[in-house]
Amino acid sequence: MKEDLKVYNSILELIGDTPLIKLNRITENLEGDFYAKVEAFNPGHSTKDRIAQYIIEEAERKGILKPGDTIIETTSGNTGFSVAMVSVIKGYDCILAVSSKSSKDKIDMLRTMGAKVYVCPANVSADDPRSYYQVAKRLHQEIKGSVYINQYFNELNIDAHYKTTGPEIWKQTEGKVTHLVACSGTGGTISGTARYLKEQNPDVKVIGIDAYGSVLKKYHETKELDPNEIYPYRIEGLGKNLIPTATDFDIIDKFVKVTDSESAHTARYIARTEGLFVGYTSGAAFQGVKQLAEEGEFTENSKVVIIFPDHGSRYMSKIYSDDWMQEQGFSDTENLVGAEPIEF
Ligand code: PMP
């Protein structure tokens, strides 16, 4: 039994301090040591608990929020769940504008947590009045006393990870971390964590994971938003069709793009090899690690920390459904690096 077993006043006290778990089997053919920061251990099962709590408590500290006020957010699901969870405990109303790309399970979960959910079309531009950004903005203007979390354009998103995820990783690796690999959606996780780690050791290499169909990698390289980079993709929560100000591009050394299919297969492979039932972007993050290893990024001295952002239970009707995988044409394993063939 642990010495520090205790009783908590609410689930909010369990946010953060997530475990760092060594990956032993999936990394067999790779040089270096690899550790997953498993964010599914947060009470809302994702890394987004950290920003929901931090941003709402900052608003309280500044006297912006009073009991009974409304909190509004745009979200692919995880931030919504975390904002809804924090709102329940703190007594706020929660309104969420979500993309139609989000899984039904995620939307049902948000409603279960008491949130009012607006489902908005995924494949319209950010300035279209039907987009979830515009819907959230309009509701924020209409509802008096509301706070708009605005995770893509809120610097506090970076600060939340600077104050929590970064210090935790530094402590857990006893300052020996050499690489940080993290998916980039809003960019808050990678930017805040990297900012802290690079302050401790500027040599820590920071690698962002992006999707084919997203502008982030090209923007990082050219400082221009190339509309030709934008097309639909299946991974939820990573990559973007605009440039979020919650991403500090200067602190990221490089981006790696991963495919929908390989990321899905890799997530399934993580479950079978490491017993870790994680979400789609965790598969994407490890797929990126495999590609980096092939490029010779790591040596035997590398200590690589990979953020696994959320839990697999949120993807039962997607990557963990054989029917869905087949519908997407993801049963082809020809180009998979290191994965076993999957029987359908
Ligand atoms: N993975 C998942 C499942 C997410 O929901 C998000 C958030 N959009 C990310 C990765 C990326 O994290 P961040 O927004 O901090 O870049």
CSV table of C-alpha atoms and ligand atoms in Angstrom, one decimal:
chain,number,residue,atom,x,y,z
A,1,MET,CA,0.0,0.0,0.0
A,2,LYS,CA,1.2,3.5,-0.8
A,3,GLU,CA,2.1,5.7,2.2
A,4,ASP,CA,0.2,8.7,0.9
A,5,LEU,CA,-3.3,7.1,0.5
A,6,LYS,CA,-5.7,9.9,1.3
A,7,VAL,CA,-9.3,11.1,0.9
A,8,TYR,CA,-10.0,13.8,-1.7
A,9,ASN,CA,-12.4,16.7,-1.3
A,10,SER,CA,-13.4,16.4,-5.0
A,11,ILE,CA,-12.1,14.9,-8.2
A,12,LEU,CA,-10.5,18.2,-9.1
A,13,GLU,CA,-7.8,17.4,-6.6
A,14,LEU,CA,-6.9,14.4,-8.8
A,15,ILE,CA,-6.0,16.5,-11.9
A,16,GLY,CA,-2.4,16.3,-13.0
A,17,ASP,CA,0.5,14.3,-11.5
A,18,THR,CA,-0.1,11.6,-14.1
A,19,PRO,CA,2.3,8.6,-14.3
A,20,LEU,CA,5.2,8.3,-16.6
A,21,ILE,CA,5.3,4.7,-17.8
A,22,LYS,CA,8.3,3.1,-19.6
A,23,LEU,CA,7.4,1.5,-22.9
A,24,ASN,CA,9.2,-1.8,-23.0
A,25,ARG,CA,7.8,-4.0,-25.7
A,26,ILE,CA,6.6,-1.7,-28.5
A,27,THR,CA,10.1,-0.1,-28.5
A,28,GLU,CA,12.0,-3.4,-28.8
A,29,ASN,CA,13.8,-2.5,-32.1
A,30,LEU,CA,14.4,1.2,-31.2
A,31,GLU,CA,17.5,2.8,-29.8
A,32,GLY,CA,16.9,4.8,-26.5
A,33,ASP,CA,14.4,4.7,-23.6
A,34,PHE,CA,10.8,5.7,-24.3
A,35,TYR,CA,8.3,6.8,-21.6
A,36,ALA,CA,4.6,7.6,-22.0
A,37,LYS,CA,3.0,10.4,-20.0
A,38,VAL,CA,-0.3,8.8,-19.7
A,39,GLU,CA,-2.9,11.6,-19.5
A,40,ALA,CA,-5.8,9.2,-19.3
A,41,PHE,CA,-5.0,9.0,-15.6
A,42,ASN,CA,-6.6,12.4,-15.1
A,43,PRO,CA,-10.2,12.1,-13.7
A,44,GLY,CA,-11.7,13.3,-17.0
A,45,HIS,CA,-9.4,10.8,-18.8
A,46,SER,CA,-7.5,13.4,-20.8
A,47,THR,CA,-4.8,16.1,-20.7
A,48,LYS,CA,-7.5,18.7,-21.1
A,49,ASP,CA,-8.5,18.5,-17.4
A,50,ARG,CA,-5.4,20.6,-16.8
A,51,ILE,CA,-6.4,23.5,-18.9
A,52,ALA,CA,-10.0,23.5,-17.9
A,53,GLN,CA,-9.1,23.7,-14.2
A,54,TYR,CA,-6.3,26.2,-14.8
A,55,ILE,CA,-8.3,28.6,-17.1
A,56,ILE,CA,-11.4,28.5,-15.0
A,57,GLU,CA,-9.5,29.1,-11.7
A,58,GLU,CA,-7.6,32.0,-13.4
A,59,ALA,CA,-11.0,33.6,-14.3
A,60,GLU,CA,-12.1,33.1,-10.7
A,61,ARG,CA,-8.9,34.7,-9.3
A,62,LYS,CA,-9.5,37.7,-11.6
A,63,GLY,CA,-13.1,38.0,-10.4
A,64,ILE,CA,-14.5,37.4,-13.8
A,65,LEU,CA,-16.6,34.3,-12.8
A,66,LYS,CA,-19.3,34.2,-10.3
A,67,PRO,CA,-21.3,31.1,-9.2
A,68,GLY,CA,-24.1,30.4,-11.8
A,69,ASP,CA,-22.2,32.0,-14.7
A,70,THR,CA,-21.8,30.3,-18.0
A,71,ILE,CA,-18.6,28.8,-19.5
A,72,ILE,CA,-18.5,28.4,-23.3
A,73,GLU,CA,-16.0,26.4,-25.3
A,74,THR,CA,-15.4,25.0,-28.7
A,75,THR,CA,-14.0,21.5,-28.5
A,76,SER,CA,-13.4,18.2,-30.3
A,77,GLY,CA,-14.7,16.5,-27.1
A,78,ASN,CA,-12.0,16.3,-24.6
A,79,THR,CA,-11.8,19.9,-23.5
A,80,GLY,CA,-15.6,19.9,-23.5
A,81,PHE,CA,-15.7,17.0,-21.1
A,82,SER,CA,-13.1,18.6,-18.8
A,83,VAL,CA,-14.8,22.0,-18.8
A,84,ALA,CA,-18.2,20.3,-18.1
A,85,MET,CA,-16.6,18.3,-15.3
A,86,VAL,CA,-15.0,21.3,-13.7
A,87,SER,CA,-18.3,23.3,-14.2
A,88,VAL,CA,-20.3,20.6,-12.4
A,89,ILE,CA,-18.0,20.7,-9.3
A,90,LYS,CA,-17.8,24.5,-9.3
A,91,GLY,CA,-21.5,25.3,-10.1
A,92,TYR,CA,-21.3,26.8,-13.6
A,93,ASP,CA,-23.4,26.3,-16.6
A,94,CYS,CA,-21.5,24.8,-19.5
A,95,ILE,CA,-22.2,25.3,-23.3
A,96,LEU,CA,-20.1,23.5,-25.9
A,97,ALA,CA,-19.9,24.0,-29.6
A,98,VAL,CA,-18.4,20.9,-31.1
A,99,SER,CA,-17.4,19.6,-34.6
A,100,SER,CA,-19.6,17.1,-36.3
A,101,LYS,CA,-16.4,15.1,-36.7
A,102,SER,CA,-16.5,14.2,-33.0
A,103,SER,CA,-17.5,10.7,-32.1
A,104,LYS,CA,-21.1,10.2,-30.9
A,105,ASP,CA,-19.7,8.7,-27.7
A,106,LYS,CA,-17.9,11.9,-26.9
A,107,ILE,CA,-21.0,14.0,-27.6
A,108,ASP,CA,-23.2,11.7,-25.4
A,109,MET,CA,-20.6,12.0,-22.6
A,110,LEU,CA,-20.7,15.8,-22.7
A,111,ARG,CA,-24.5,15.7,-22.4
A,112,THR,CA,-24.2,13.3,-19.5
A,113,MET,CA,-22.0,15.7,-17.8
A,114,GLY,CA,-24.7,18.3,-17.9
A,115,ALA,CA,-23.4,20.4,-20.8
A,116,LYS,CA,-25.6,21.9,-23.6
A,117,VAL,CA,-24.0,20.8,-26.8
A,118,TYR,CA,-24.2,22.5,-30.3
A,119,VAL,CA,-23.0,20.2,-33.1
A,120,CYS,CA,-21.5,22.2,-35.9
A,121,PRO,CA,-20.3,21.2,-39.4
A,122,ALA,CA,-16.6,20.1,-39.5
A,123,ASN,CA,-15.7,21.0,-43.1
A,124,VAL,CA,-16.5,24.7,-43.2
A,125,SER,CA,-13.9,27.5,-42.8
A,126,ALA,CA,-13.3,29.0,-39.4
A,127,ASP,CA,-15.0,32.3,-40.4
A,128,ASP,CA,-18.2,30.6,-41.6
A,129,PRO,CA,-21.1,31.5,-39.3
A,130,ARG,CA,-21.9,27.8,-38.9
A,131,SER,CA,-18.3,26.9,-37.7
A,132,TYR,CA,-18.0,26.0,-34.0
A,133,TYR,CA,-15.8,29.1,-33.5
A,134,GLN,CA,-18.4,31.4,-34.8
A,135,VAL,CA,-21.2,29.7,-32.9
A,136,ALA,CA,-19.3,29.9,-29.6
A,137,LYS,CA,-18.4,33.6,-30.3
A,138,ARG,CA,-22.0,34.5,-30.9
A,139,LEU,CA,-23.2,32.7,-27.8
A,140,HIS,CA,-20.5,34.4,-25.7
A,141,GLN,CA,-21.7,37.8,-27.0
A,142,GLU,CA,-25.4,36.9,-26.4
A,143,ILE,CA,-25.0,35.4,-22.9
A,144,LYS,CA,-24.2,38.0,-20.1
A,145,GLY,CA,-21.6,36.9,-17.6
A,146,SER,CA,-20.2,34.2,-19.8
A,147,VAL,CA,-16.6,33.2,-20.1
A,148,TYR,CA,-15.2,31.9,-23.4
A,149,ILE,CA,-12.3,29.5,-22.8
A,150,ASN,CA,-11.2,29.9,-26.5
A,151,GLN,CA,-8.4,27.2,-26.1
A,152,TYR,CA,-6.9,27.8,-29.6
A,153,PHE,CA,-6.3,31.5,-28.8
A,154,ASN,CA,-5.8,31.6,-25.1
A,155,GLU,CA,-2.2,31.9,-23.7
A,156,LEU,CA,-3.4,30.4,-20.4
A,157,ASN,CA,-3.7,27.1,-22.3
A,158,ILE,CA,0.2,27.2,-22.6
A,159,ASP,CA,0.6,28.4,-19.0
A,160,ALA,CA,-1.4,25.4,-17.7
A,161,HIS,CA,1.1,23.0,-19.1
A,162,TYR,CA,4.1,25.2,-18.3
A,163,LYS,CA,3.0,25.1,-14.6
A,164,THR,CA,2.1,21.4,-14.5
A,165,THR,CA,3.0,19.0,-17.3
A,166,GLY,CA,6.5,20.4,-17.8
A,167,PRO,CA,7.6,20.3,-14.1
A,168,GLU,CA,6.1,16.9,-13.7
A,169,ILE,CA,8.1,15.4,-16.6
A,170,TRP,CA,11.3,17.2,-15.5
A,171,LYS,CA,10.9,15.7,-12.0
A,172,GLN,CA,9.8,12.2,-13.2
A,173,THR,CA,12.9,11.9,-15.5
A,174,GLU,CA,15.2,13.5,-12.9
A,175,GLY,CA,16.1,16.1,-15.5
A,176,LYS,CA,17.3,13.4,-18.0
A,177,VAL,CA,14.7,13.9,-20.7
A,178,THR,CA,16.3,14.4,-24.1
A,179,HIS,CA,13.2,14.5,-26.4
A,180,LEU,CA,9.6,15.6,-26.0
A,181,VAL,CA,7.2,14.2,-28.6
A,182,ALA,CA,3.6,15.6,-28.4
A,183,CYS,CA,0.6,16.0,-30.7
A,184,SER,CA,-0.2,19.5,-31.6
A,185,GLY,CA,-3.8,20.6,-31.8
A,186,THR,CA,-4.2,23.9,-30.0
A,187,GLY,CA,-0.5,23.5,-29.3
A,188,GLY,CA,-1.0,24.2,-25.6
A,189,THR,CA,0.4,20.9,-24.4
A,190,ILE,CA,3.6,21.0,-26.5
A,191,SER,CA,4.3,24.7,-26.1
A,192,GLY,CA,3.8,24.9,-22.4
A,193,THR,CA,5.6,21.7,-21.6
A,194,ALA,CA,8.5,22.5,-24.0
A,195,ARG,CA,8.8,26.0,-22.6
A,196,TYR,CA,9.4,24.6,-19.1
A,197,LEU,CA,11.7,21.8,-20.2
A,198,LYS,CA,13.8,24.1,-22.4
A,199,GLU,CA,14.2,26.6,-19.6
A,200,GLN,CA,15.7,23.7,-17.5
A,201,ASN,CA,17.8,22.4,-20.5
A,202,PRO,CA,17.8,24.2,-23.8
A,203,ASP,CA,19.1,21.0,-25.5
A,204,VAL,CA,15.8,19.1,-25.0
A,205,LYS,CA,14.5,18.4,-28.5
A,206,VAL,CA,10.8,19.1,-29.1
A,207,ILE,CA,8.9,17.4,-31.8
A,208,GLY,CA,5.3,18.1,-32.7
A,209,ILE,CA,3.0,15.5,-34.4
A,210,ASP,CA,0.8,16.8,-37.2
A,211,ALA,CA,-1.8,15.2,-39.5
A,212,TYR,CA,-1.8,15.0,-43.3
A,213,GLY,CA,-4.6,17.5,-44.0
A,214,SER,CA,-3.4,20.1,-41.5
A,215,VAL,CA,-1.3,23.3,-42.0
A,216,LEU,CA,0.9,23.2,-38.9
A,217,LYS,CA,4.0,21.5,-40.2
A,218,LYS,CA,4.2,23.6,-43.4
A,219,TYR,CA,3.5,26.8,-41.4
A,220,HIS,CA,6.3,25.9,-39.0
A,221,GLU,CA,8.7,25.6,-42.0
A,222,THR,CA,7.5,28.5,-44.1
A,223,LYS,CA,5.6,30.9,-41.8
A,224,GLU,CA,2.8,30.8,-44.3
A,225,LEU,CA,-0.6,29.2,-44.2
A,226,ASP,CA,-0.9,27.1,-47.3
A,227,PRO,CA,-4.6,26.3,-48.1
A,228,ASN,CA,-3.5,23.4,-50.3
A,229,GLU,CA,-2.4,21.6,-47.1
A,230,ILE,CA,-6.0,21.5,-45.9
A,231,TYR,CA,-8.2,18.5,-46.6
A,232,PRO,CA,-10.3,16.1,-44.4
A,233,TYR,CA,-8.6,13.6,-42.1
A,234,ARG,CA,-9.9,11.2,-39.5
A,235,ILE,CA,-7.7,11.8,-36.4
A,236,GLU,CA,-9.5,13.8,-33.8
A,237,GLY,CA,-7.8,16.4,-31.7
A,238,LEU,CA,-4.5,17.0,-33.6
A,239,GLY,CA,-3.6,19.2,-36.5
A,240,LYS,CA,-5.5,22.3,-37.6
A,241,ASN,CA,-6.8,24.3,-40.6
A,242,LEU,CA,-5.7,27.6,-39.0
A,243,ILE,CA,-2.8,28.9,-37.0
A,244,PRO,CA,-3.6,28.8,-33.2
A,245,THR,CA,-1.9,31.5,-31.1
A,246,ALA,CA,-1.8,28.9,-28.3
A,247,THR,CA,1.1,27.3,-30.3
A,248,ASP,CA,4.6,28.7,-29.7
A,249,PHE,CA,6.1,27.7,-33.1
A,250,ASP,CA,9.5,29.0,-32.1
A,251,ILE,CA,9.9,26.5,-29.3
A,252,ILE,CA,9.1,23.5,-31.5
A,253,ASP,CA,12.2,22.0,-33.3
A,254,LYS,CA,10.2,20.2,-35.9
A,255,PHE,CA,7.0,18.6,-36.9
A,256,VAL,CA,6.3,15.1,-38.2
A,257,LYS,CA,3.2,14.2,-40.2
A,258,VAL,CA,1.4,10.9,-39.6
A,259,THR,CA,-1.4,9.1,-41.5
A,260,ASP,CA,-4.9,8.3,-40.2
A,261,SER,CA,-4.4,4.6,-41.0
A,262,GLU,CA,-1.0,4.1,-39.4
A,263,SER,CA,-2.0,6.1,-36.3
A,264,ALA,CA,-5.1,3.9,-35.9
A,265,HIS,CA,-3.1,0.7,-36.2
A,266,THR,CA,-0.4,1.9,-33.9
A,267,ALA,CA,-3.0,2.8,-31.2
A,268,ARG,CA,-4.3,-0.8,-31.5
A,269,TYR,CA,-0.8,-2.1,-31.3
A,270,ILE,CA,0.0,-0.1,-28.1
A,271,ALA,CA,-3.0,-1.9,-26.4
A,272,ARG,CA,-1.8,-5.3,-27.5
A,273,THR,CA,1.9,-4.8,-26.6
A,274,GLU,CA,1.9,-2.5,-23.6
A,275,GLY,CA,-1.6,-3.1,-22.2
A,276,LEU,CA,-2.3,0.6,-22.5
A,277,PHE,CA,-5.7,1.4,-23.9
A,278,VAL,CA,-5.2,4.9,-25.3
A,279,GLY,CA,-6.8,7.2,-27.8
A,280,TYR,CA,-6.2,7.9,-31.5
A,281,THR,CA,-3.7,10.6,-31.0
A,282,SER,CA,-1.6,8.4,-28.7
A,283,GLY,CA,-1.3,6.1,-31.7
A,284,ALA,CA,-0.4,9.1,-33.8
A,285,ALA,CA,2.3,10.2,-31.3
A,286,PHE,CA,3.9,6.8,-31.3
A,287,GLN,CA,3.6,6.4,-35.0
A,288,GLY,CA,5.6,9.7,-35.2
A,289,VAL,CA,8.2,8.2,-32.8
A,290,LYS,CA,8.6,5.2,-35.1
A,291,GLN,CA,9.2,7.5,-38.1
A,292,LEU,CA,11.7,9.6,-36.2
A,293,ALA,CA,13.6,6.4,-35.2
A,294,GLU,CA,13.7,5.4,-38.8
A,295,GLU,CA,15.2,8.8,-39.6
A,296,GLY,CA,17.9,8.2,-37.0
A,297,GLU,CA,16.6,10.8,-34.5
A,298,PHE,CA,17.4,8.7,-31.4
A,299,THR,CA,20.6,7.1,-29.9
A,300,GLU,CA,21.0,4.7,-27.1
A,301,ASN,CA,21.3,7.7,-24.7
A,302,SER,CA,18.0,9.2,-25.7
A,303,LYS,CA,15.3,9.5,-23.1
A,304,VAL,CA,12.1,10.2,-25.0
A,305,VAL,CA,8.9,11.4,-23.3
A,306,ILE,CA,5.8,10.9,-25.4
A,307,ILE,CA,2.5,12.5,-24.4
A,308,PHE,CA,-0.5,10.1,-24.6
A,309,PRO,CA,-3.3,12.6,-24.4
A,310,ASP,CA,-6.4,10.5,-23.7
A,311,HIS,CA,-8.1,7.2,-23.1
A,312,GLY,CA,-9.2,4.5,-25.6
A,313,SER,CA,-12.7,4.2,-24.4
A,314,ARG,CA,-13.6,7.4,-26.3
A,315,TYR,CA,-13.0,5.6,-29.6
A,316,MET,CA,-14.9,2.4,-29.4
A,317,SER,CA,-17.1,3.2,-32.4
A,318,LYS,CA,-14.0,4.4,-34.3
A,319,ILE,CA,-10.5,2.9,-34.3
A,320,TYR,CA,-11.4,0.1,-31.9
A,321,SER,CA,-14.3,-1.0,-34.1
A,322,ASP,CA,-13.2,-3.4,-36.9
A,323,ASP,CA,-16.2,-2.3,-39.0
A,324,TRP,CA,-15.1,1.3,-38.8
A,325,MET,CA,-11.6,0.4,-39.7
A,326,GLN,CA,-12.8,-1.5,-42.7
A,327,GLU,CA,-15.1,1.3,-43.8
A,328,GLN,CA,-12.1,3.6,-43.8
A,329,GLY,CA,-10.1,1.2,-45.8
A,330,PHE,CA,-7.6,1.0,-42.9
A,331,SER,CA,-7.3,-2.8,-43.1
A,332,ASP,CA,-4.2,-2.6,-45.4
A,333,THR,CA,-1.2,-3.2,-43.2
A,334,GLU,CA,1.4,-3.1,-46.1
A,335,ASN,CA,3.1,0.1,-45.0
A,336,LEU,CA,3.0,-0.3,-41.3
A,337,VAL,CA,6.3,0.1,-39.5
A,338,GLY,CA,6.8,-2.5,-36.9
A,339,ALA,CA,3.1,-3.5,-36.5
A,340,GLU,CA,1.8,-7.0,-36.9
A,341,PRO,CA,-0.8,-7.7,-39.5
A,342,ILE,CA,-4.3,-7.2,-38.1
A,343,GLU,CA,-6.9,-10.0,-38.8
A,344,PHE,CA,-10.4,-8.8,-39.8
B,1,PMP,N1,-5.0,14.6,-28.6
B,1,PMP,C1,-6.3,14.7,-28.3
B,1,PMP,C2,-7.2,13.5,-28.2
B,1,PMP,C3,-6.9,16.0,-28.1
B,1,PMP,O1,-8.2,16.2,-27.8
B,1,PMP,C4,-6.0,17.1,-28.2
B,1,PMP,C5,-6.6,18.5,-28.0
B,1,PMP,N2,-7.2,19.1,-29.2
B,1,PMP,C6,-4.7,16.9,-28.5
B,1,PMP,C7,-4.2,15.6,-28.7
B,1,PMP,C8,-3.7,18.1,-28.8
B,1,PMP,O2,-3.4,18.8,-27.6
B,1,PMP,P1,-3.2,20.4,-27.7
B,1,PMP,O3,-4.5,21.0,-28.0
B,1,PMP,O4,-2.8,20.8,-26.3
B,1,PMP,O5,-2.2,20.6,-28.7
